[in-house]
Amino acid sequence: MMNGRSIKCFVISGLVMMFISLPIQAKTYSIANTPEIEPSIEFNLDGQATNQRLCFYEDKAYSLGAIIAIDRVQLECVDENSIETNGRLMWKKLVSSMSKKG
């Protein structure tokens, strides 16, 4: 059975736990006087600012593995240096299987 002292300890510990678990009120801020910001569009064809590796042709950016055809010549965007995984990219001429036979 519980005596008077253990009941007081039980009640006090319950009250302490209840007060500890009460949410803390956060400070609030009003945005009523905040100026509205207009959305804008930003084009970055350079690739340097975002650390993207890109190949360029006629003011268009192409990613690694892209293939384009120019006057019946196919070019692929590949690593400039095969031992680097984050180096520059370059256009490399693709040799088709048909041109190897003829």
PDB file of C-alpha atoms in Angstrom:
ATOM      1  CA  MET A   1       0.000   0.000   0.000  1.00  0.00           C
ATOM      2  CA  MET A   2       1.027   3.566  -0.567  1.00  0.00           C
ATOM      3  CA  ASN A   3       1.599   5.736   2.433  1.00  0.00           C
ATOM      4  CA  GLY A   4       1.073   9.518   2.549  1.00  0.00           C
ATOM      5  CA  ARG A   5       4.637  10.360   1.619  1.00  0.00           C
ATOM      6  CA  SER A   6       4.723   8.169  -1.507  1.00  0.00           C
ATOM      7  CA  ILE A   7       1.359   9.603  -2.644  1.00  0.00           C
ATOM      8  CA  LYS A   8       2.753  13.166  -2.322  1.00  0.00           C
ATOM      9  CA  CYS A   9       5.870  12.170  -4.319  1.00  0.00           C
ATOM     10  CA  PHE A  10       3.690  10.564  -6.974  1.00  0.00           C
ATOM     11  CA  VAL A  11       1.464  13.655  -7.270  1.00  0.00           C
ATOM     12  CA  ILE A  12       4.418  16.054  -7.312  1.00  0.00           C
ATOM     13  CA  SER A  13       6.263  14.039  -9.973  1.00  0.00           C
ATOM     14  CA  GLY A  14       3.079  13.926 -12.071  1.00  0.00           C
ATOM     15  CA  LEU A  15       2.679  17.707 -11.820  1.00  0.00           C
ATOM     16  CA  VAL A  16       6.332  18.261 -12.730  1.00  0.00           C
ATOM     17  CA  MET A  17       5.977  16.023 -15.805  1.00  0.00           C
ATOM     18  CA  MET A  18       2.813  17.856 -16.836  1.00  0.00           C
ATOM     19  CA  PHE A  19       4.487  21.282 -16.629  1.00  0.00           C
ATOM     20  CA  ILE A  20       7.567  20.072 -18.477  1.00  0.00           C
ATOM     21  CA  SER A  21       5.487  18.688 -21.320  1.00  0.00           C
ATOM     22  CA  LEU A  22       3.530  21.922 -21.886  1.00  0.00           C
ATOM     23  CA  PRO A  23       4.340  23.480 -25.257  1.00  0.00           C
ATOM     24  CA  ILE A  24       6.603  26.497 -25.252  1.00  0.00           C
ATOM     25  CA  GLN A  25       5.071  29.469 -27.021  1.00  0.00           C
ATOM     26  CA  ALA A  26       7.190  30.694 -29.903  1.00  0.00           C
ATOM     27  CA  LYS A  27       7.562  34.334 -30.770  1.00  0.00           C
ATOM     28  CA  THR A  28       5.483  35.318 -33.793  1.00  0.00           C
ATOM     29  CA  TYR A  29       6.264  37.904 -36.450  1.00  0.00           C
ATOM     30  CA  SER A  30       3.890  39.782 -38.707  1.00  0.00           C
ATOM     31  CA  ILE A  31       4.521  39.923 -42.440  1.00  0.00           C
ATOM     32  CA  ALA A  32       1.899  42.593 -43.099  1.00  0.00           C
ATOM     33  CA  ASN A  33       4.485  45.275 -43.995  1.00  0.00           C
ATOM     34  CA  THR A  34       6.800  43.006 -45.971  1.00  0.00           C
ATOM     35  CA  PRO A  35       7.164  44.044 -49.626  1.00  0.00           C
ATOM     36  CA  GLU A  36       6.066  41.512 -52.233  1.00  0.00           C
ATOM     37  CA  ILE A  37       8.909  39.961 -54.219  1.00  0.00           C
ATOM     38  CA  GLU A  38       8.352  39.374 -57.921  1.00  0.00           C
ATOM     39  CA  PRO A  39       9.501  35.969 -59.194  1.00  0.00           C
ATOM     40  CA  SER A  40      12.237  36.023 -61.802  1.00  0.00           C
ATOM     41  CA  ILE A  41      13.685  33.549 -64.268  1.00  0.00           C
ATOM     42  CA  GLU A  42      17.418  33.114 -64.526  1.00  0.00           C
ATOM     43  CA  PHE A  43      19.155  31.326 -67.364  1.00  0.00           C
ATOM     44  CA  ASN A  44      22.626  29.992 -66.791  1.00  0.00           C
ATOM     45  CA  LEU A  45      24.091  28.525 -69.941  1.00  0.00           C
ATOM     46  CA  ASP A  46      27.626  28.848 -68.624  1.00  0.00           C
ATOM     47  CA  GLY A  47      27.402  25.893 -66.254  1.00  0.00           C
ATOM     48  CA  GLN A  48      30.225  27.258 -64.103  1.00  0.00           C
ATOM     49  CA  ALA A  49      27.994  28.769 -61.418  1.00  0.00           C
ATOM     50  CA  THR A  50      26.163  25.498 -60.840  1.00  0.00           C
ATOM     51  CA  ASN A  51      29.180  23.222 -61.387  1.00  0.00           C
ATOM     52  CA  GLN A  52      27.417  21.510 -64.267  1.00  0.00           C
ATOM     53  CA  ARG A  53      29.544  19.976 -66.961  1.00  0.00           C
ATOM     54  CA  LEU A  54      28.174  20.933 -70.362  1.00  0.00           C
ATOM     55  CA  CYS A  55      28.958  20.876 -74.082  1.00  0.00           C
ATOM     56  CA  PHE A  56      27.775  23.809 -76.195  1.00  0.00           C
ATOM     57  CA  TYR A  57      26.644  24.072 -79.804  1.00  0.00           C
ATOM     58  CA  GLU A  58      24.824  27.022 -81.378  1.00  0.00           C
ATOM     59  CA  ASP A  59      24.152  28.668 -77.992  1.00  0.00           C
ATOM     60  CA  LYS A  60      22.561  25.504 -76.591  1.00  0.00           C
ATOM     61  CA  ALA A  61      23.873  23.482 -73.644  1.00  0.00           C
ATOM     62  CA  TYR A  62      24.122  19.697 -73.814  1.00  0.00           C
ATOM     63  CA  SER A  63      24.896  17.258 -70.998  1.00  0.00           C
ATOM     64  CA  LEU A  64      27.281  14.305 -70.901  1.00  0.00           C
ATOM     65  CA  GLY A  65      26.240  11.602 -73.391  1.00  0.00           C
ATOM     66  CA  ALA A  66      24.247  13.923 -75.666  1.00  0.00           C
ATOM     67  CA  ILE A  67      24.552  13.153 -79.408  1.00  0.00           C
ATOM     68  CA  ILE A  68      23.978  15.722 -82.151  1.00  0.00           C
ATOM     69  CA  ALA A  69      24.190  15.434 -85.944  1.00  0.00           C
ATOM     70  CA  ILE A  70      25.833  18.156 -88.025  1.00  0.00           C
ATOM     71  CA  ASP A  71      26.048  17.646 -91.807  1.00  0.00           C
ATOM     72  CA  ARG A  72      25.805  13.831 -91.476  1.00  0.00           C
ATOM     73  CA  VAL A  73      28.503  13.810 -88.776  1.00  0.00           C
ATOM     74  CA  GLN A  74      27.473  12.649 -85.323  1.00  0.00           C
ATOM     75  CA  LEU A  75      29.118  14.198 -82.275  1.00  0.00           C
ATOM     76  CA  GLU A  76      28.858  12.980 -78.692  1.00  0.00           C
ATOM     77  CA  CYS A  77      29.409  15.045 -75.563  1.00  0.00           C
ATOM     78  CA  VAL A  78      32.145  13.154 -73.677  1.00  0.00           C
ATOM     79  CA  ASP A  79      34.757  13.663 -70.956  1.00  0.00           C
ATOM     80  CA  GLU A  80      37.708  15.704 -72.213  1.00  0.00           C
ATOM     81  CA  ASN A  81      40.054  13.575 -70.114  1.00  0.00           C
ATOM     82  CA  SER A  82      39.038   9.947 -69.531  1.00  0.00           C
ATOM     83  CA  ILE A  83      40.767   9.744 -66.119  1.00  0.00           C
ATOM     84  CA  GLU A  84      38.795  12.651 -64.638  1.00  0.00           C
ATOM     85  CA  THR A  85      35.267  12.207 -63.357  1.00  0.00           C
ATOM     86  CA  ASN A  86      34.554  15.910 -62.870  1.00  0.00           C
ATOM     87  CA  GLY A  87      36.611  17.548 -65.627  1.00  0.00           C
ATOM     88  CA  ARG A  88      35.558  19.463 -68.713  1.00  0.00           C
ATOM     89  CA  LEU A  89      33.471  17.987 -71.520  1.00  0.00           C
ATOM     90  CA  MET A  90      34.094  18.105 -75.284  1.00  0.00           C
ATOM     91  CA  TRP A  91      32.476  17.057 -78.549  1.00  0.00           C
ATOM     92  CA  LYS A  92      33.890  13.819 -80.002  1.00  0.00           C
ATOM     93  CA  LYS A  93      33.107  12.500 -83.471  1.00  0.00           C
ATOM     94  CA  LEU A  94      31.205   9.215 -83.414  1.00  0.00           C
ATOM     95  CA  VAL A  95      32.307   6.592 -85.905  1.00  0.00           C
ATOM     96  CA  SER A  96      29.276   4.677 -87.170  1.00  0.00           C
ATOM     97  CA  SER A  97      29.461   0.995 -88.046  1.00  0.00           C
ATOM     98  CA  MET A  98      28.504   1.786 -91.671  1.00  0.00           C
ATOM     99  CA  SER A  99      31.433   4.159 -92.173  1.00  0.00           C
ATOM    100  CA  LYS A 100      33.856   1.515 -90.845  1.00  0.00           C
ATOM    101  CA  LYS A 101      32.775  -0.986 -93.540  1.00  0.00           C
ATOM    102  CA  GLY A 102      32.985   1.446 -96.445  1.00  0.00           C
TER     103      GLY A 102
END
